[in-house]
């Protein structure tokens, strides 16, 4: 009897279209059939192709939210990828910058802050596909800028900024790692955990600029088996240590770039790899937001 | 989070428990028997006696069988719930794990699921060594201590944070730890807390250092039976989809009651599962997950059963004395009208019935399994005053009262009135970000969401504006309210427009109820009048309003009333306001909707009488009281207005003694079921009022019924 009752109750909704609500503002999404999926997103053909391979995460947003995203379209500081002039990079000086450049997808606006907070602190992992694929815009921008012999540069591996074990326990995931894995899913570049965090630092968002830079000393170091991992995953074994290898390009992923101290500390540790490998290591950083 | 599972034999009985810190369990089962330990613990005899039976368990363990490494908490909870008897053994353990998660053996190695017997002699000999080992968070029970293939790296999967670093076999430390655990258990009595909320409790109650070893404390309270340890999401049997088929198992959120549809599985570094589910329905309250710890404070049941019964009995005697003074005449103390008084007495009678008599039909148990009583009071009847006698009744019996309302602004409005009515009782006002979070109070006023943080706390639960809860929240509310209520507690439901299902139960006599058919001023409810108009859309396109509407509005304005105009669409608000301003150039007219950022200010201006006309959507259908007001509902035949919201909107008119008969207009091109239903509800209430003689004689003579 109950079965028939349930069946009867579900009849009117049987043919109704499924209403999807916007991930960010929770309003119903009204969209025409010929909707352009990458409307308003800085995109390249390669990115459109990559997005087409699976369900497009930008479909989770309504048009209003999609159009209000603070994409970084023009870059003023070639080092840190800021859309405005940048005192930090000139202050640090070229000698102490261990990475080549940083590119971020969006500016860290209040709305983006809310999104990251929902994902990172509240644990709403529905945001991951969206935030992860936002990195694609920065990735293709970076590829477009760096060409060698008119061919886009290829990156050998992706690595990410680690979190401390206790933070990982508390949160259940490392957001930078998740971003890296999303990027891997789109581009196929292998993800290797090269770094480890030695020390628990206080939450970055609570500190001033000077504190952050001081605080970052010796926080990161190379993972014990990072060399072996790099060798095996990149098939470097057949080359002897004597021959000069081509430079290895590493993409370093993090969520937010503020002063660059985290990224720089990681890059410093990563650059130590060049001694063992007898080749140069080129590190580019890819972050989701630039504050 | 992960936990160990063990079974222990006490006499000839096997008990299955989980452990967050197994040193505590070994000390508890193999330590000195209660009462044997002299000295420090002796001084604490009073408290120990109150712990009764479980306390007597201490030191009586014969043999312990424990998993060699920890397993994800969700699975551990399932095993402890399902373990029937006998010592823990791998085969049965694996079968239970597979019941909970069919894919479990794909990500768990058999080696981790081995069982080790721990004998009393082993422990006593090597107590010191055991404790050292535990601090490292690695079990050395012979078998490989590799953690589960959690997040790739073996040693990251298992970290013991939050355990006590001292020697548990030291009697002095053990005694003081037990005192802190008891204090904790009493503090969180009746609450349902996630692990991080427990830590928050400890830090905000002067136990900052205790927060560092919260796992040890929680375990100590658990093993003494003072708290229950659960996981946020638990495996339960699903309702049968087809008769005769086997029942499936599904995950349910133990905090908000949501089912598999609102869960999402993601890889989890905390427990090592590749698909650890979390609940999206109550995400805003902190993430409830299959591997996150959920504590239920159940100390009161334990303490009341043993020894503390004396205080309860004393409370009852005192209550009986006071009850004679007040409860007989609620009307006099609270200045209730005749109708209010009658309804209150009926509700009081329901509360005084023994549990069995109060709810023996399923409907009377309100669908939630708790005996329920519906107070069906028309809009403006003074529902709040009617619940005062009920609250007083409960307080006299030393019971705890909860008043749940749908919205935060209702909480803030109700709080001062309750505080004024019960100046001697503590009142906790709970909403998102409220500072009364941890207050232990006799009266708790809370929004729906905050209800989820309680477990068997209240004797009387009053749910205000039952039908105003958003539809999708209904199941959640029912679950949360039932969870917050004690097993022998009661529900009082308040509504002006009960949902259809409940009205049917009332008609069929399955739900005890009392109707309050008249407003406090003893005048009948204004009956809506019809005004046939074309849809508003056409008039807006034509940029002209129909003459009958203008005439009716002018009549209201000239008699000095403020006018509510309810419409269906947010985007029609501004065009209509413009049009009205053209027709009434000198009148202050405003419009608002849920998308309006200045909504609060505009409502205040309307309340103060600064603006005379307010165009709005259904958001203002309840809660706003204007002394002299008329109501116009445009497009009243729209599917967006059901009978309940039409009754609520009509209820905005004629609220005060000065102007008891406002005008209500249903403006529509057709006369549909919802409108007929609404008018029928209003007239039938008026008829009941007249029949029972609640109406003023003057107003009886005046027609309108």
mmCIF file of N, CA and C in Angstrom, chain B residues 619-704:
data_model
loop_
_atom_site.group_PDB
_atom_site.id
_atom_site.type_symbol
_atom_site.label_atom_id
_atom_site.label_comp_id
_atom_site.label_asym_id
_atom_site.label_seq_id
_atom_site.Cartn_x
_atom_site.Cartn_y
_atom_site.Cartn_z
ATOM 1 N N UNK B 619 7.148 37.445 2.100
ATOM 2 C CA UNK B 619 8.090 37.446 3.227
ATOM 3 C C UNK B 619 7.512 38.102 4.468
ATOM 4 N N UNK B 620 6.576 39.045 4.287
ATOM 5 C CA UNK B 620 6.022 39.719 5.468
ATOM 6 C C UNK B 620 4.667 39.140 5.857
ATOM 7 N N UNK B 621 4.380 37.907 5.426
ATOM 8 C CA UNK B 621 3.042 37.383 5.689
ATOM 9 C C UNK B 621 2.809 37.143 7.176
ATOM 10 N N UNK B 622 3.853 37.015 7.946
ATOM 11 C CA UNK B 622 3.638 36.836 9.385
ATOM 12 C C UNK B 622 4.649 37.655 10.184
ATOM 13 N N UNK B 623 4.310 37.890 11.426
ATOM 14 C CA UNK B 623 5.265 38.542 12.315
ATOM 15 C C UNK B 623 5.082 40.041 12.445
ATOM 16 N N UNK B 624 4.650 40.731 11.367
ATOM 17 C CA UNK B 624 4.534 42.186 11.447
ATOM 18 C C UNK B 624 3.131 42.551 11.925
ATOM 19 N N UNK B 625 3.067 43.320 13.010
ATOM 20 C CA UNK B 625 1.775 43.711 13.556
ATOM 21 C C UNK B 625 1.625 45.223 13.488
ATOM 22 N N UNK B 626 0.598 45.682 12.768
ATOM 23 C CA UNK B 626 0.309 47.104 12.612
ATOM 24 C C UNK B 626 -1.060 47.334 13.226
ATOM 25 N N UNK B 627 -1.202 48.336 14.132
ATOM 26 C CA UNK B 627 -2.465 48.487 14.846
ATOM 27 C C UNK B 627 -3.672 48.673 13.913
ATOM 28 N N UNK B 628 -3.529 49.573 12.948
ATOM 29 C CA UNK B 628 -4.698 49.850 12.101
ATOM 30 C C UNK B 628 -4.292 49.606 10.662
ATOM 31 N N UNK B 629 -4.671 48.466 10.122
ATOM 32 C CA UNK B 629 -4.177 48.162 8.787
ATOM 33 C C UNK B 629 -5.222 47.432 7.958
ATOM 34 N N UNK B 630 -5.134 47.636 6.635
ATOM 35 C CA UNK B 630 -5.943 46.904 5.677
ATOM 36 C C UNK B 630 -5.015 46.089 4.786
ATOM 37 N N UNK B 631 -5.556 44.995 4.265
ATOM 38 C CA UNK B 631 -4.716 44.086 3.481
ATOM 39 C C UNK B 631 -5.298 43.897 2.089
ATOM 40 N N UNK B 632 -4.444 44.084 1.074
ATOM 41 C CA UNK B 632 -4.836 43.803 -0.306
ATOM 42 C C UNK B 632 -3.917 42.720 -0.845
ATOM 43 N N UNK B 633 -4.511 41.667 -1.350
ATOM 44 C CA UNK B 633 -3.698 40.605 -1.935
ATOM 45 C C UNK B 633 -3.978 40.577 -3.431
ATOM 46 N N UNK B 634 -2.999 40.955 -4.229
ATOM 47 C CA UNK B 634 -3.173 40.979 -5.682
ATOM 48 C C UNK B 634 -2.784 39.630 -6.264
ATOM 49 N N UNK B 635 -3.417 39.251 -7.338
ATOM 50 C CA UNK B 635 -3.215 37.929 -7.946
ATOM 51 C C UNK B 635 -3.395 36.835 -6.884
ATOM 52 N N UNK B 636 -4.462 36.943 -6.120
ATOM 53 C CA UNK B 636 -4.667 35.990 -5.022
ATOM 54 C C UNK B 636 -4.910 34.576 -5.527
ATOM 55 N N UNK B 637 -5.186 34.449 -6.843
ATOM 56 C CA UNK B 637 -5.405 33.102 -7.378
ATOM 57 C C UNK B 637 -4.105 32.462 -7.843
ATOM 58 N N UNK B 638 -2.966 33.135 -7.590
ATOM 59 C CA UNK B 638 -1.683 32.575 -8.010
ATOM 60 C C UNK B 638 -1.380 31.285 -7.252
ATOM 61 N N UNK B 639 -0.669 30.394 -7.922
ATOM 62 C CA UNK B 639 -0.327 29.111 -7.283
ATOM 63 C C UNK B 639 0.652 29.317 -6.135
ATOM 64 N N UNK B 640 1.291 30.501 -6.100
ATOM 65 C CA UNK B 640 2.266 30.754 -5.028
ATOM 66 C C UNK B 640 1.590 30.981 -3.678
ATOM 67 N N UNK B 641 0.304 31.358 -3.710
ATOM 68 C CA UNK B 641 -0.409 31.576 -2.453
ATOM 69 C C UNK B 641 -1.256 30.346 -2.152
ATOM 70 N N UNK B 642 -0.944 29.634 -1.091
ATOM 71 C CA UNK B 642 -1.837 28.553 -0.679
ATOM 72 C C UNK B 642 -2.757 29.083 0.421
ATOM 73 N N UNK B 643 -3.679 28.228 0.845
ATOM 74 C CA UNK B 643 -4.664 28.676 1.822
ATOM 75 C C UNK B 643 -3.994 29.207 3.083
ATOM 76 N N UNK B 644 -2.917 28.517 3.517
ATOM 77 C CA UNK B 644 -2.249 28.922 4.754
ATOM 78 C C UNK B 644 -1.683 30.331 4.639
ATOM 79 N N UNK B 645 -1.019 30.636 3.505
ATOM 80 C CA UNK B 645 -0.421 31.965 3.438
ATOM 81 C C UNK B 645 -1.505 33.023 3.238
ATOM 82 N N UNK B 646 -2.620 32.681 2.578
ATOM 83 C CA UNK B 646 -3.717 33.650 2.458
ATOM 84 C C UNK B 646 -4.292 33.973 3.839
ATOM 85 N N UNK B 647 -4.464 32.935 4.670
ATOM 86 C CA UNK B 647 -4.981 33.173 6.025
ATOM 87 C C UNK B 647 -4.008 34.038 6.819
ATOM 88 N N UNK B 648 -2.723 33.740 6.677
ATOM 89 C CA UNK B 648 -1.719 34.520 7.403
ATOM 90 C C UNK B 648 -1.739 35.984 6.972
ATOM 91 N N UNK B 649 -1.805 36.209 5.648
ATOM 92 C CA UNK B 649 -1.803 37.591 5.164
ATOM 93 C C UNK B 649 -3.065 38.315 5.607
ATOM 94 N N UNK B 650 -4.205 37.616 5.525
ATOM 95 C CA UNK B 650 -5.464 38.216 5.979
ATOM 96 C C UNK B 650 -5.381 38.537 7.464
ATOM 97 N N UNK B 651 -4.568 37.765 8.178
ATOM 98 C CA UNK B 651 -4.419 37.969 9.614
ATOM 99 C C UNK B 651 -3.653 39.218 9.994
ATOM 100 N N UNK B 652 -3.115 39.938 8.992
ATOM 101 C CA UNK B 652 -2.431 41.197 9.317
ATOM 102 C C UNK B 652 -3.432 42.297 9.650
ATOM 103 N N UNK B 653 -4.705 42.117 9.288
ATOM 104 C CA UNK B 653 -5.696 43.193 9.459
ATOM 105 C C UNK B 653 -6.453 43.028 10.772
ATOM 106 N N UNK B 654 -6.863 44.154 11.348
ATOM 107 C CA UNK B 654 -7.732 44.146 12.530
ATOM 108 C C UNK B 654 -7.091 43.537 13.758
ATOM 109 N N UNK B 655 -5.832 43.887 14.018
ATOM 110 C CA UNK B 655 -5.125 43.248 15.126
ATOM 111 C C UNK B 655 -5.360 43.940 16.462
ATOM 112 N N UNK B 656 -5.776 45.209 16.432
ATOM 113 C CA UNK B 656 -5.796 45.930 17.709
ATOM 114 C C UNK B 656 -7.228 46.157 18.190
ATOM 115 N N UNK B 657 -7.327 46.497 19.456
ATOM 116 C CA UNK B 657 -8.630 46.743 20.070
ATOM 117 C C UNK B 657 -9.255 47.994 19.460
ATOM 118 N N UNK B 658 -8.416 48.977 19.078
ATOM 119 C CA UNK B 658 -8.924 50.224 18.533
ATOM 120 C C UNK B 658 -9.555 50.016 17.162
ATOM 121 N N UNK B 659 -8.942 49.104 16.388
ATOM 122 C CA UNK B 659 -9.460 48.870 15.039
ATOM 123 C C UNK B 659 -9.596 47.375 14.811
ATOM 124 N N UNK B 660 -10.603 46.754 15.409
ATOM 125 C CA UNK B 660 -10.670 45.287 15.361
ATOM 126 C C UNK B 660 -11.156 44.738 14.033
ATOM 127 N N UNK B 661 -11.748 45.586 13.189
ATOM 128 C CA UNK B 661 -12.292 45.069 11.937
ATOM 129 C C UNK B 661 -11.618 45.741 10.751
ATOM 130 N N UNK B 662 -10.503 45.229 10.319
ATOM 131 C CA UNK B 662 -9.845 45.770 9.131
ATOM 132 C C UNK B 662 -10.476 45.187 7.885
ATOM 133 N N UNK B 663 -10.042 45.699 6.735
ATOM 134 C CA UNK B 663 -10.550 45.161 5.473
ATOM 135 C C UNK B 663 -9.506 44.247 4.852
ATOM 136 N N UNK B 664 -9.967 43.132 4.321
ATOM 137 C CA UNK B 664 -9.079 42.234 3.592
ATOM 138 C C UNK B 664 -9.675 42.021 2.208
ATOM 139 N N UNK B 665 -8.887 42.235 1.170
ATOM 140 C CA UNK B 665 -9.363 42.093 -0.202
ATOM 141 C C UNK B 665 -8.566 41.020 -0.921
ATOM 142 N N UNK B 666 -9.240 40.038 -1.463
ATOM 143 C CA UNK B 666 -8.595 39.093 -2.372
ATOM 144 C C UNK B 666 -8.863 39.588 -3.788
ATOM 145 N N UNK B 667 -7.845 40.124 -4.462
ATOM 146 C CA UNK B 667 -8.025 40.646 -5.805
ATOM 147 C C UNK B 667 -7.535 39.599 -6.792
ATOM 148 N N UNK B 668 -8.435 39.045 -7.575
ATOM 149 C CA UNK B 668 -8.039 38.004 -8.506
ATOM 150 C C UNK B 668 -9.072 37.882 -9.602
ATOM 151 N N UNK B 669 -8.653 37.264 -10.700
ATOM 152 C CA UNK B 669 -9.607 37.075 -11.793
ATOM 153 C C UNK B 669 -10.459 35.837 -11.555
ATOM 154 N N UNK B 670 -9.954 34.897 -10.772
ATOM 155 C CA UNK B 670 -10.753 33.698 -10.516
ATOM 156 C C UNK B 670 -10.821 33.436 -9.011
ATOM 157 N N UNK B 671 -11.770 32.621 -8.649
ATOM 158 C CA UNK B 671 -12.005 32.307 -7.233
ATOM 159 C C UNK B 671 -11.612 30.842 -7.057
ATOM 160 N N UNK B 672 -10.360 30.629 -6.679
ATOM 161 C CA UNK B 672 -9.864 29.249 -6.705
ATOM 162 C C UNK B 672 -9.984 28.571 -5.343
ATOM 163 N N UNK B 673 -9.531 27.333 -5.296
ATOM 164 C CA UNK B 673 -9.678 26.526 -4.084
ATOM 165 C C UNK B 673 -8.989 27.139 -2.873
ATOM 166 N N UNK B 674 -7.785 27.665 -3.101
ATOM 167 C CA UNK B 674 -7.030 28.202 -1.972
ATOM 168 C C UNK B 674 -7.799 29.339 -1.314
ATOM 169 N N UNK B 675 -8.380 30.224 -2.155
ATOM 170 C CA UNK B 675 -9.124 31.343 -1.584
ATOM 171 C C UNK B 675 -10.368 30.849 -0.858
ATOM 172 N N UNK B 676 -11.091 29.912 -1.500
ATOM 173 C CA UNK B 676 -12.291 29.372 -0.851
ATOM 174 C C UNK B 676 -11.933 28.744 0.487
ATOM 175 N N UNK B 677 -10.840 27.993 0.448
ATOM 176 C CA UNK B 677 -10.396 27.292 1.645
ATOM 177 C C UNK B 677 -10.060 28.279 2.762
ATOM 178 N N UNK B 678 -9.352 29.337 2.384
ATOM 179 C CA UNK B 678 -8.942 30.343 3.376
ATOM 180 C C UNK B 678 -10.168 30.994 3.997
ATOM 181 N N UNK B 679 -11.133 31.391 3.128
ATOM 182 C CA UNK B 679 -12.329 32.049 3.645
ATOM 183 C C UNK B 679 -13.111 31.088 4.536
ATOM 184 N N UNK B 680 -13.150 29.807 4.107
ATOM 185 C CA UNK B 680 -13.883 28.830 4.903
ATOM 186 C C UNK B 680 -13.229 28.663 6.279
ATOM 187 N N UNK B 681 -11.899 28.635 6.298
ATOM 188 C CA UNK B 681 -11.205 28.507 7.588
ATOM 189 C C UNK B 681 -11.543 29.672 8.506
ATOM 190 N N UNK B 682 -11.525 30.890 7.934
ATOM 191 C CA UNK B 682 -11.764 32.084 8.753
ATOM 192 C C UNK B 682 -13.201 32.100 9.263
ATOM 193 N N UNK B 683 -14.160 31.827 8.375
ATOM 194 C CA UNK B 683 -15.553 31.875 8.828
ATOM 195 C C UNK B 683 -15.855 30.774 9.829
ATOM 196 N N UNK B 684 -15.213 29.603 9.638
ATOM 197 C CA UNK B 684 -15.517 28.527 10.594
ATOM 198 C C UNK B 684 -14.952 28.856 11.971
ATOM 199 N N UNK B 685 -13.820 29.510 12.007
ATOM 200 C CA UNK B 685 -13.267 29.950 13.297
ATOM 201 C C UNK B 685 -14.203 30.959 13.948
ATOM 202 N N UNK B 686 -14.727 31.899 13.139
ATOM 203 C CA UNK B 686 -15.650 32.892 13.671
ATOM 204 C C UNK B 686 -16.911 32.216 14.211
ATOM 205 N N UNK B 687 -17.361 31.177 13.479
ATOM 206 C CA UNK B 687 -18.586 30.493 13.897
ATOM 207 C C UNK B 687 -18.357 29.800 15.244
ATOM 208 N N UNK B 688 -17.217 29.124 15.360
ATOM 209 C CA UNK B 688 -16.912 28.443 16.622
ATOM 210 C C UNK B 688 -16.860 29.448 17.768
ATOM 211 N N UNK B 689 -16.242 30.582 17.487
ATOM 212 C CA UNK B 689 -16.101 31.605 18.521
ATOM 213 C C UNK B 689 -17.466 32.084 19.001
ATOM 214 N N UNK B 690 -18.360 32.279 18.014
ATOM 215 C CA UNK B 690 -19.683 32.779 18.390
ATOM 216 C C UNK B 690 -20.443 31.724 19.190
ATOM 217 N N UNK B 691 -20.314 30.482 18.733
ATOM 218 C CA UNK B 691 -21.043 29.412 19.387
ATOM 219 C C UNK B 691 -20.569 29.246 20.839
ATOM 220 N N UNK B 692 -19.280 29.390 21.027
ATOM 221 C CA UNK B 692 -18.760 29.196 22.383
ATOM 222 C C UNK B 692 -18.864 30.460 23.222
ATOM 223 N N UNK B 693 -19.428 31.496 22.622
ATOM 224 C CA UNK B 693 -19.665 32.716 23.381
ATOM 225 C C UNK B 693 -18.423 33.512 23.714
ATOM 226 N N UNK B 694 -17.399 33.391 22.869
ATOM 227 C CA UNK B 694 -16.174 34.140 23.129
ATOM 228 C C UNK B 694 -16.252 35.567 22.609
ATOM 229 N N UNK B 695 -17.222 35.832 21.682
ATOM 230 C CA UNK B 695 -17.251 37.144 21.044
ATOM 231 C C UNK B 695 -17.919 38.179 21.931
ATOM 232 N N UNK B 696 -17.538 39.425 21.722
ATOM 233 C CA UNK B 696 -18.213 40.523 22.387
ATOM 234 C C UNK B 696 -19.650 40.575 21.893
ATOM 235 N N UNK B 697 -20.567 40.951 22.763
ATOM 236 C CA UNK B 697 -21.965 40.984 22.333
ATOM 237 C C UNK B 697 -22.165 42.030 21.245
ATOM 238 N N UNK B 698 -21.433 43.149 21.346
ATOM 239 C CA UNK B 698 -21.603 44.197 20.336
ATOM 240 C C UNK B 698 -21.184 43.694 18.962
ATOM 241 N N UNK B 699 -20.069 43.034 18.936
ATOM 242 C CA UNK B 699 -19.577 42.590 17.644
ATOM 243 C C UNK B 699 -20.408 41.437 17.116
ATOM 244 N N UNK B 700 -21.103 40.752 18.026
ATOM 245 C CA UNK B 700 -21.948 39.662 17.574
ATOM 246 C C UNK B 700 -23.120 40.205 16.778
ATOM 247 N N UNK B 701 -23.590 41.338 17.262
ATOM 248 C CA UNK B 701 -24.728 41.918 16.578
ATOM 249 C C UNK B 701 -24.301 42.411 15.198
ATOM 250 N N UNK B 702 -23.058 42.950 15.174
ATOM 251 C CA UNK B 702 -22.567 43.416 13.875
ATOM 252 C C UNK B 702 -22.379 42.204 12.981
ATOM 253 N N UNK B 703 -22.734 42.331 11.750
ATOM 254 C CA UNK B 703 -22.622 41.146 10.893
ATOM 255 C C UNK B 703 -21.143 40.941 10.480
ATOM 256 N N UNK B 704 -20.928 40.052 9.555
ATOM 257 C CA UNK B 704 -19.546 39.820 9.137
ATOM 258 C C UNK B 704 -19.146 38.388 9.352
#
